[in-house]
């Protein structure tokens, strides 16, 4: 479901073409990708009955939303964005992402 939805909105190709290397440039496509990916995760969470997967999808999508908000914040310098993006990489996020990956691959 997620893979097919990513295909519909060409998300994999957009991610491949995007290079989030400069946090002080035009980040509009990166922000769009993160928002679209979060939306796909939210749609998938609404359609599953697996509570662990719902929690994982919600956490992973929420992480993308937070990243998009940080990148869109014009009041933050590139260094501040980088620091705050790094702070989002918590053990809880990695656990949720692992649960999402494991569940979707099985």
Short mmCIF file of the N, C-alpha and C atoms (twelve columns), coordinates in Angstrom:
data_MODEL
# 
_entry.id   MODEL 
# 
loop_
_atom_site.group_PDB 
_atom_site.id 
_atom_site.type_symbol 
_atom_site.label_atom_id 
_atom_site.label_alt_id 
_atom_site.label_comp_id 
_atom_site.label_asym_id 
_atom_site.label_seq_id 
_atom_site.Cartn_x 
_atom_site.Cartn_y 
_atom_site.Cartn_z 
_atom_site.pdbx_PDB_model_num 
ATOM 1   N N  . UNK A 1   0.827  -1.189 0.000  1 
ATOM 2   C CA . UNK A 1   0.000  0.000  0.000  1 
ATOM 3   C C  . UNK A 1   0.870  1.251  0.000  1 
ATOM 4   N N  . UNK A 2   1.857  1.304  0.889  1 
ATOM 5   C CA . UNK A 2   2.719  2.473  0.974  1 
ATOM 6   C C  . UNK A 2   3.567  2.597  -0.289 1 
ATOM 7   N N  . UNK A 3   4.149  1.488  -0.725 1 
ATOM 8   C CA . UNK A 3   4.989  1.525  -1.926 1 
ATOM 9   C C  . UNK A 3   4.193  1.967  -3.147 1 
ATOM 10  N N  . UNK A 4   2.982  1.454  -3.286 1 
ATOM 11  C CA . UNK A 4   2.183  1.845  -4.442 1 
ATOM 12  C C  . UNK A 4   1.790  3.316  -4.358 1 
ATOM 13  N N  . UNK A 5   1.504  3.785  -3.169 1 
ATOM 14  C CA . UNK A 5   1.149  5.205  -2.990 1 
ATOM 15  C C  . UNK A 5   2.359  6.091  -3.279 1 
ATOM 16  N N  . UNK A 6   3.550  5.673  -2.815 1 
ATOM 17  C CA . UNK A 6   4.779  6.411  -3.134 1 
ATOM 18  C C  . UNK A 6   4.939  6.495  -4.648 1 
ATOM 19  N N  . UNK A 7   4.646  5.390  -5.350 1 
ATOM 20  C CA . UNK A 7   4.750  5.367  -6.803 1 
ATOM 21  C C  . UNK A 7   3.772  6.320  -7.466 1 
ATOM 22  N N  . UNK A 8   2.554  6.373  -6.952 1 
ATOM 23  C CA . UNK A 8   1.524  7.252  -7.520 1 
ATOM 24  C C  . UNK A 8   1.958  8.713  -7.505 1 
ATOM 25  N N  . UNK A 9   2.609  9.120  -6.443 1 
ATOM 26  C CA . UNK A 9   3.012  10.527 -6.335 1 
ATOM 27  C C  . UNK A 9   4.494  10.706 -6.654 1 
ATOM 28  N N  . UNK A 10  5.101  9.668  -7.238 1 
ATOM 29  C CA . UNK A 10  6.496  9.678  -7.677 1 
ATOM 30  C C  . UNK A 10  7.448  10.088 -6.558 1 
ATOM 31  N N  . UNK A 11  7.131  9.661  -5.347 1 
ATOM 32  C CA . UNK A 11  7.907  10.076 -4.190 1 
ATOM 33  C C  . UNK A 11  9.322  9.516  -4.224 1 
ATOM 34  N N  . UNK A 12  9.477  8.254  -4.587 1 
ATOM 35  C CA . UNK A 12  10.819 7.677  -4.633 1 
ATOM 36  C C  . UNK A 12  11.707 8.441  -5.610 1 
ATOM 37  N N  . UNK A 13  11.172 8.778  -6.773 1 
ATOM 38  C CA . UNK A 13  11.943 9.529  -7.765 1 
ATOM 39  C C  . UNK A 13  12.262 10.924 -7.263 1 
ATOM 40  N N  . UNK A 14  11.298 11.562 -6.627 1 
ATOM 41  C CA . UNK A 14  11.525 12.903 -6.094 1 
ATOM 42  C C  . UNK A 14  12.590 12.887 -5.005 1 
ATOM 43  N N  . UNK A 15  12.577 11.859 -4.160 1 
ATOM 44  C CA . UNK A 15  13.590 11.735 -3.112 1 
ATOM 45  C C  . UNK A 15  14.964 11.539 -3.751 1 
ATOM 46  N N  . UNK A 16  15.028 10.694 -4.761 1 
ATOM 47  C CA . UNK A 16  16.291 10.436 -5.444 1 
ATOM 48  C C  . UNK A 16  16.840 11.708 -6.095 1 
ATOM 49  N N  . UNK A 17  15.973 12.519 -6.662 1 
ATOM 50  C CA . UNK A 17  16.393 13.747 -7.337 1 
ATOM 51  C C  . UNK A 17  16.732 14.870 -6.371 1 
ATOM 52  N N  . UNK A 18  16.239 14.776 -5.150 1 
ATOM 53  C CA . UNK A 18  16.450 15.821 -4.159 1 
ATOM 54  C C  . UNK A 18  17.783 15.598 -3.461 1 
ATOM 55  N N  . UNK A 19  18.417 16.679 -3.118 1 
ATOM 56  C CA . UNK A 19  19.656 16.549 -2.353 1 
ATOM 57  C C  . UNK A 19  19.646 17.582 -1.238 1 
ATOM 58  N N  . UNK A 20  19.275 17.139 -0.090 1 
ATOM 59  C CA . UNK A 20  19.202 18.016 1.075  1 
ATOM 60  C C  . UNK A 20  20.621 18.197 1.606  1 
ATOM 61  N N  . UNK A 21  21.407 18.937 0.873  1 
ATOM 62  C CA . UNK A 21  22.789 19.134 1.284  1 
ATOM 63  C C  . UNK A 21  23.019 20.538 1.819  1 
ATOM 64  N N  . UNK A 22  22.249 21.488 1.342  1 
ATOM 65  C CA . UNK A 22  22.416 22.870 1.784  1 
ATOM 66  C C  . UNK A 22  21.142 23.309 2.490  1 
ATOM 67  N N  . UNK A 23  21.274 23.630 3.739  1 
ATOM 68  C CA . UNK A 23  20.101 24.036 4.508  1 
ATOM 69  C C  . UNK A 23  19.799 25.518 4.374  1 
ATOM 70  N N  . UNK A 24  20.573 26.221 3.580  1 
ATOM 71  C CA . UNK A 24  20.322 27.642 3.403  1 
ATOM 72  C C  . UNK A 24  19.839 27.967 1.986  1 
ATOM 73  N N  . UNK A 25  19.573 26.949 1.190  1 
ATOM 74  C CA . UNK A 25  19.090 27.144 -0.173 1 
ATOM 75  C C  . UNK A 25  17.583 26.981 -0.261 1 
ATOM 76  N N  . UNK A 26  17.101 26.708 -1.468 1 
ATOM 77  C CA . UNK A 26  15.675 26.486 -1.693 1 
ATOM 78  C C  . UNK A 26  15.325 25.065 -1.258 1 
ATOM 79  N N  . UNK A 27  14.581 24.961 -0.207 1 
ATOM 80  C CA . UNK A 27  14.224 23.659 0.364  1 
ATOM 81  C C  . UNK A 27  12.780 23.281 0.072  1 
ATOM 82  N N  . UNK A 28  12.135 23.996 -0.830 1 
ATOM 83  C CA . UNK A 28  10.706 23.780 -1.060 1 
ATOM 84  C C  . UNK A 28  10.402 22.351 -1.500 1 
ATOM 85  N N  . UNK A 29  11.219 21.752 -2.370 1 
ATOM 86  C CA . UNK A 29  10.951 20.383 -2.811 1 
ATOM 87  C C  . UNK A 29  11.183 19.395 -1.663 1 
ATOM 88  N N  . UNK A 30  12.211 19.626 -0.860 1 
ATOM 89  C CA . UNK A 30  12.465 18.755 0.288  1 
ATOM 90  C C  . UNK A 30  11.306 18.807 1.285  1 
ATOM 91  N N  . UNK A 31  10.808 19.999 1.516  1 
ATOM 92  C CA . UNK A 31  9.666  20.175 2.425  1 
ATOM 93  C C  . UNK A 31  8.438  19.487 1.851  1 
ATOM 94  N N  . UNK A 32  8.214  19.636 0.561  1 
ATOM 95  C CA . UNK A 32  7.085  18.984 -0.096 1 
ATOM 96  C C  . UNK A 32  7.185  17.470 0.010  1 
ATOM 97  N N  . UNK A 33  8.366  16.935 -0.192 1 
ATOM 98  C CA . UNK A 33  8.581  15.485 -0.077 1 
ATOM 99  C C  . UNK A 33  8.240  15.009 1.320  1 
ATOM 100 N N  . UNK A 34  8.729  15.712 2.326  1 
ATOM 101 C CA . UNK A 34  8.478  15.302 3.717  1 
ATOM 102 C C  . UNK A 34  7.000  15.375 4.056  1 
ATOM 103 N N  . UNK A 35  6.333  16.426 3.596  1 
ATOM 104 C CA . UNK A 35  4.891  16.548 3.847  1 
ATOM 105 C C  . UNK A 35  4.115  15.450 3.131  1 
ATOM 106 N N  . UNK A 36  4.481  15.160 1.891  1 
ATOM 107 C CA . UNK A 36  3.798  14.099 1.142  1 
ATOM 108 C C  . UNK A 36  4.033  12.735 1.770  1 
ATOM 109 N N  . UNK A 37  5.259  12.488 2.200  1 
ATOM 110 C CA . UNK A 37  5.573  11.202 2.831  1 
ATOM 111 C C  . UNK A 37  4.792  11.058 4.140  1 
ATOM 112 N N  . UNK A 38  4.714  12.125 4.914  1 
ATOM 113 C CA . UNK A 38  3.936  12.089 6.157  1 
ATOM 114 C C  . UNK A 38  2.472  11.799 5.879  1 
ATOM 115 N N  . UNK A 39  1.954  12.370 4.809  1 
ATOM 116 C CA . UNK A 39  0.557  12.129 4.430  1 
ATOM 117 C C  . UNK A 39  0.326  10.660 4.066  1 
ATOM 118 N N  . UNK A 40  1.257  10.072 3.333  1 
ATOM 119 C CA . UNK A 40  1.139  8.653  2.970  1 
ATOM 120 C C  . UNK A 40  1.156  7.789  4.234  1 
ATOM 121 N N  . UNK A 41  2.042  8.103  5.163  1 
ATOM 122 C CA . UNK A 41  2.091  7.338  6.421  1 
ATOM 123 C C  . UNK A 41  0.780  7.476  7.197  1 
ATOM 124 N N  . UNK A 42  0.217  8.678  7.217  1 
ATOM 125 C CA . UNK A 42  -1.055 8.894  7.921  1 
ATOM 126 C C  . UNK A 42  -2.180 8.104  7.261  1 
ATOM 127 N N  . UNK A 43  -2.199 8.096  5.930  1 
ATOM 128 C CA . UNK A 43  -3.214 7.320  5.212  1 
ATOM 129 C C  . UNK A 43  -3.077 5.829  5.531  1 
ATOM 130 N N  . UNK A 44  -1.846 5.341  5.557  1 
ATOM 131 C CA . UNK A 44  -1.617 3.928  5.854  1 
ATOM 132 C C  . UNK A 44  -2.023 3.599  7.287  1 
ATOM 133 N N  . UNK A 45  -1.739 4.508  8.212  1 
ATOM 134 C CA . UNK A 45  -2.100 4.279  9.620  1 
ATOM 135 C C  . UNK A 45  -3.610 4.170  9.784  1 
ATOM 136 N N  . UNK A 46  -4.353 4.933  8.992  1 
ATOM 137 C CA . UNK A 46  -5.813 4.884  9.063  1 
ATOM 138 C C  . UNK A 46  -6.370 3.571  8.527  1 
ATOM 139 N N  . UNK A 47  -5.611 2.897  7.661  1 
ATOM 140 C CA . UNK A 47  -6.121 1.694  7.005  1 
ATOM 141 C C  . UNK A 47  -5.702 0.389  7.668  1 
ATOM 142 N N  . UNK A 48  -4.761 0.448  8.595  1 
ATOM 143 C CA . UNK A 48  -4.313 -0.790 9.232  1 
ATOM 144 C C  . UNK A 48  -4.992 -0.978 10.584 1 
ATOM 145 N N  . UNK A 49  -5.016 -2.212 11.007 1 
ATOM 146 C CA . UNK A 49  -5.571 -2.521 12.320 1 
ATOM 147 C C  . UNK A 49  -4.463 -2.925 13.297 1 
ATOM 148 N N  . UNK A 50  -3.243 -3.009 12.804 1 
ATOM 149 C CA . UNK A 50  -2.079 -3.384 13.603 1 
ATOM 150 C C  . UNK A 50  -1.659 -2.182 14.460 1 
ATOM 151 N N  . UNK A 51  -1.891 -2.283 15.761 1 
ATOM 152 C CA . UNK A 51  -1.621 -1.165 16.677 1 
ATOM 153 C C  . UNK A 51  -0.151 -0.746 16.668 1 
ATOM 154 N N  . UNK A 52  0.760  -1.715 16.620 1 
ATOM 155 C CA . UNK A 52  2.188  -1.373 16.587 1 
ATOM 156 C C  . UNK A 52  2.526  -0.600 15.318 1 
ATOM 157 N N  . UNK A 53  1.944  -1.023 14.200 1 
ATOM 158 C CA . UNK A 53  2.195  -0.341 12.943 1 
ATOM 159 C C  . UNK A 53  1.568  1.050  12.947 1 
ATOM 160 N N  . UNK A 54  0.401  1.188  13.529 1 
ATOM 161 C CA . UNK A 54  -0.235 2.505  13.634 1 
ATOM 162 C C  . UNK A 54  0.678  3.457  14.404 1 
ATOM 163 N N  . UNK A 55  1.189  2.994  15.527 1 
ATOM 164 C CA . UNK A 55  2.080  3.829  16.333 1 
ATOM 165 C C  . UNK A 55  3.348  4.177  15.566 1 
ATOM 166 N N  . UNK A 56  3.916  3.204  14.865 1 
ATOM 167 C CA . UNK A 56  5.144  3.438  14.109 1 
ATOM 168 C C  . UNK A 56  4.901  4.417  12.968 1 
ATOM 169 N N  . UNK A 57  3.828  4.219  12.212 1 
ATOM 170 C CA . UNK A 57  3.520  5.112  11.103 1 
ATOM 171 C C  . UNK A 57  3.238  6.529  11.595 1 
ATOM 172 N N  . UNK A 58  2.552  6.640  12.698 1 
ATOM 173 C CA . UNK A 58  2.262  7.951  13.273 1 
ATOM 174 C C  . UNK A 58  3.551  8.646  13.709 1 
ATOM 175 N N  . UNK A 59  4.449  7.892  14.328 1 
ATOM 176 C CA . UNK A 59  5.724  8.466  14.770 1 
ATOM 177 C C  . UNK A 59  6.598  8.873  13.588 1 
ATOM 178 N N  . UNK A 60  6.696  8.018  12.587 1 
ATOM 179 C CA . UNK A 60  7.527  8.311  11.424 1 
ATOM 180 C C  . UNK A 60  6.946  9.506  10.642 1 
ATOM 181 N N  . UNK A 61  5.643  9.521  10.469 1 
ATOM 182 C CA . UNK A 61  5.009  10.648 9.796  1 
ATOM 183 C C  . UNK A 61  5.142  11.938 10.584 1 
ATOM 184 N N  . UNK A 62  5.007  11.838 11.884 1 
ATOM 185 C CA . UNK A 62  5.183  13.011 12.745 1 
ATOM 186 C C  . UNK A 62  6.596  13.563 12.660 1 
ATOM 187 N N  . UNK A 63  7.560  12.663 12.552 1 
ATOM 188 C CA . UNK A 63  8.958  13.056 12.400 1 
ATOM 189 C C  . UNK A 63  9.142  13.834 11.101 1 
ATOM 190 N N  . UNK A 64  8.559  13.347 10.012 1 
ATOM 191 C CA . UNK A 64  8.650  14.061 8.736  1 
ATOM 192 C C  . UNK A 64  8.001  15.438 8.832  1 
ATOM 193 N N  . UNK A 65  6.862  15.519 9.510  1 
ATOM 194 C CA . UNK A 65  6.203  16.822 9.684  1 
ATOM 195 C C  . UNK A 65  7.099  17.788 10.451 1 
ATOM 196 N N  . UNK A 66  7.729  17.309 11.521 1 
ATOM 197 C CA . UNK A 66  8.619  18.159 12.311 1 
ATOM 198 C C  . UNK A 66  9.808  18.615 11.483 1 
ATOM 199 N N  . UNK A 67  10.372 17.706 10.693 1 
ATOM 200 C CA . UNK A 67  11.502 18.075 9.843  1 
ATOM 201 C C  . UNK A 67  11.082 19.135 8.826  1 
ATOM 202 N N  . UNK A 68  9.926  18.962 8.223  1 
ATOM 203 C CA . UNK A 68  9.439  19.933 7.239  1 
ATOM 204 C C  . UNK A 68  9.239  21.304 7.886  1 
ATOM 205 N N  . UNK A 69  8.689  21.316 9.094  1 
ATOM 206 C CA . UNK A 69  8.480  22.586 9.791  1 
ATOM 207 C C  . UNK A 69  9.800  23.276 10.091 1 
ATOM 208 N N  . UNK A 70  10.790 22.497 10.508 1 
ATOM 209 C CA . UNK A 70  12.108 23.076 10.780 1 
ATOM 210 C C  . UNK A 70  12.724 23.665 9.512  1 
ATOM 211 N N  . UNK A 71  12.651 22.919 8.435  1 
ATOM 212 C CA . UNK A 71  13.239 23.391 7.186  1 
ATOM 213 C C  . UNK A 71  12.535 24.641 6.671  1 
ATOM 214 N N  . UNK A 72  11.249 24.746 6.918  1 
ATOM 215 C CA . UNK A 72  10.467 25.886 6.444  1 
ATOM 216 C C  . UNK A 72  10.648 27.133 7.306  1 
ATOM 217 N N  . UNK A 73  11.214 26.963 8.483  1 
ATOM 218 C CA . UNK A 73  11.360 28.076 9.414  1 
ATOM 219 C C  . UNK A 73  12.443 29.038 8.929  1 
ATOM 220 N N  . UNK A 74  12.027 30.176 8.434  1 
ATOM 221 C CA . UNK A 74  12.944 31.185 7.887  1 
ATOM 222 C C  . UNK A 74  13.734 31.911 8.988  1 
ATOM 223 N N  . UNK A 75  13.295 31.768 10.234 1 
ATOM 224 C CA . UNK A 75  13.982 32.440 11.336 1 
ATOM 225 C C  . UNK A 75  15.208 31.681 11.824 1 
ATOM 226 N N  . UNK A 76  15.379 30.452 11.358 1 
ATOM 227 C CA . UNK A 76  16.516 29.643 11.790 1 
ATOM 228 C C  . UNK A 76  17.631 29.690 10.755 1 
ATOM 229 N N  . UNK A 77  18.854 29.762 11.237 1 
ATOM 230 C CA . UNK A 77  20.005 29.692 10.344 1 
ATOM 231 C C  . UNK A 77  20.201 28.238 9.919  1 
ATOM 232 N N  . UNK A 78  21.035 28.028 8.935  1 
ATOM 233 C CA . UNK A 78  21.330 26.661 8.482  1 
ATOM 234 C C  . UNK A 78  21.918 25.840 9.622  1 
ATOM 235 N N  . UNK A 79  22.781 26.435 10.423 1 
ATOM 236 C CA . UNK A 79  23.376 25.719 11.561 1 
ATOM 237 C C  . UNK A 79  22.317 25.348 12.594 1 
ATOM 238 N N  . UNK A 80  21.397 26.263 12.856 1 
ATOM 239 C CA . UNK A 80  20.327 25.977 13.815 1 
ATOM 240 C C  . UNK A 80  19.421 24.873 13.290 1 
ATOM 241 N N  . UNK A 81  19.117 24.912 11.989 1 
ATOM 242 C CA . UNK A 81  18.302 23.850 11.395 1 
ATOM 243 C C  . UNK A 81  19.000 22.511 11.522 1 
ATOM 244 N N  . UNK A 82  20.273 22.487 11.201 1 
ATOM 245 C CA . UNK A 82  21.044 21.253 11.288 1 
ATOM 246 C C  . UNK A 82  21.045 20.697 12.708 1 
ATOM 247 N N  . UNK A 83  21.259 21.566 13.661 1 
ATOM 248 C CA . UNK A 83  21.278 21.156 15.070 1 
ATOM 249 C C  . UNK A 83  19.929 20.592 15.499 1 
ATOM 250 N N  . UNK A 84  18.856 21.260 15.111 1 
ATOM 251 C CA . UNK A 84  17.527 20.804 15.501 1 
ATOM 252 C C  . UNK A 84  17.119 19.532 14.756 1 
ATOM 253 N N  . UNK A 85  17.536 19.397 13.497 1 
ATOM 254 C CA . UNK A 85  17.265 18.159 12.765 1 
ATOM 255 C C  . UNK A 85  17.982 16.987 13.425 1 
ATOM 256 N N  . UNK A 86  19.199 17.221 13.851 1 
ATOM 257 C CA . UNK A 86  19.960 16.173 14.539 1 
ATOM 258 C C  . UNK A 86  19.271 15.782 15.848 1 
ATOM 259 N N  . UNK A 87  18.731 16.750 16.553 1 
ATOM 260 C CA . UNK A 87  18.036 16.485 17.822 1 
ATOM 261 C C  . UNK A 87  16.797 15.619 17.628 1 
ATOM 262 N N  . UNK A 88  16.226 15.637 16.427 1 
ATOM 263 C CA . UNK A 88  15.048 14.808 16.152 1 
ATOM 264 C C  . UNK A 88  15.397 13.330 15.991 1 
ATOM 265 N N  . UNK A 89  16.657 13.029 15.817 1 
ATOM 266 C CA . UNK A 89  17.093 11.645 15.602 1 
ATOM 267 C C  . UNK A 89  17.225 10.934 16.953 1 
ATOM 268 N N  . UNK A 90  16.103 10.689 17.569 1 
ATOM 269 C CA . UNK A 90  16.069 10.087 18.897 1 
ATOM 270 C C  . UNK A 90  15.989 8.564  18.808 1 
ATOM 271 N N  . UNK A 91  16.339 7.883  19.887 1 
ATOM 272 C CA . UNK A 91  16.164 6.429  19.901 1 
ATOM 273 C C  . UNK A 91  14.711 6.015  19.653 1 
ATOM 274 N N  . UNK A 92  13.767 6.808  20.136 1 
ATOM 275 C CA . UNK A 92  12.349 6.504  19.922 1 
ATOM 276 C C  . UNK A 92  11.999 6.568  18.435 1 
ATOM 277 N N  . UNK A 93  12.554 7.560  17.727 1 
ATOM 278 C CA . UNK A 93  12.309 7.643  16.302 1 
ATOM 279 C C  . UNK A 93  12.868 6.418  15.592 1 
ATOM 280 N N  . UNK A 94  14.110 6.055  15.911 1 
ATOM 281 C CA . UNK A 94  14.731 4.916  15.238 1 
ATOM 282 C C  . UNK A 94  13.992 3.615  15.551 1 
ATOM 283 N N  . UNK A 95  13.468 3.499  16.748 1 
ATOM 284 C CA . UNK A 95  12.675 2.318  17.117 1 
ATOM 285 C C  . UNK A 95  11.386 2.272  16.285 1 
ATOM 286 N N  . UNK A 96  10.717 3.412  16.157 1 
ATOM 287 C CA . UNK A 96  9.487  3.471  15.356 1 
ATOM 288 C C  . UNK A 96  9.796  3.173  13.898 1 
ATOM 289 N N  . UNK A 97  10.888 3.705  13.382 1 
ATOM 290 C CA . UNK A 97  11.252 3.474  11.990 1 
ATOM 291 C C  . UNK A 97  11.597 2.004  11.759 1 
ATOM 292 N N  . UNK A 98  12.252 1.399  12.727 1 
ATOM 293 C CA . UNK A 98  12.572 -0.029 12.621 1 
ATOM 294 C C  . UNK A 98  11.298 -0.865 12.636 1 
ATOM 295 N N  . UNK A 99  10.352 -0.525 13.508 1 
ATOM 296 C CA . UNK A 99  9.072  -1.239 13.558 1 
ATOM 297 C C  . UNK A 99  8.350  -1.097 12.227 1 
ATOM 298 N N  . UNK A 100 8.317  0.106  11.682 1 
ATOM 299 C CA . UNK A 100 7.690  0.346  10.381 1 
ATOM 300 C C  . UNK A 100 8.367  -0.510 9.318  1 
ATOM 301 N N  . UNK A 101 9.681  -0.465 9.257  1 
ATOM 302 C CA . UNK A 101 10.420 -1.220 8.237  1 
ATOM 303 C C  . UNK A 101 10.229 -2.710 8.368  1 
ATOM 304 N N  . UNK A 102 10.301 -3.219 9.570  1 
ATOM 305 C CA . UNK A 102 10.154 -4.655 9.806  1 
ATOM 306 C C  . UNK A 102 8.738  -5.110 9.458  1 
ATOM 307 N N  . UNK A 103 7.745  -4.376 9.895  1 
ATOM 308 C CA . UNK A 103 6.353  -4.758 9.650  1 
ATOM 309 C C  . UNK A 103 6.010  -4.690 8.171  1 
ATOM 310 N N  . UNK A 104 6.487  -3.681 7.490  1 
ATOM 311 C CA . UNK A 104 6.151  -3.519 6.067  1 
ATOM 312 C C  . UNK A 104 6.889  -4.502 5.181  1 
ATOM 313 N N  . UNK A 105 8.010  -5.039 5.643  1 
ATOM 314 C CA . UNK A 105 8.761  -6.000 4.842  1 
ATOM 315 C C  . UNK A 105 8.301  -7.432 5.081  1 
ATOM 316 N N  . UNK A 106 7.513  -7.640 6.110  1 
ATOM 317 C CA . UNK A 106 7.069  -9.019 6.392  1 
ATOM 318 C C  . UNK A 106 5.737  -9.338 5.780  1 
# 
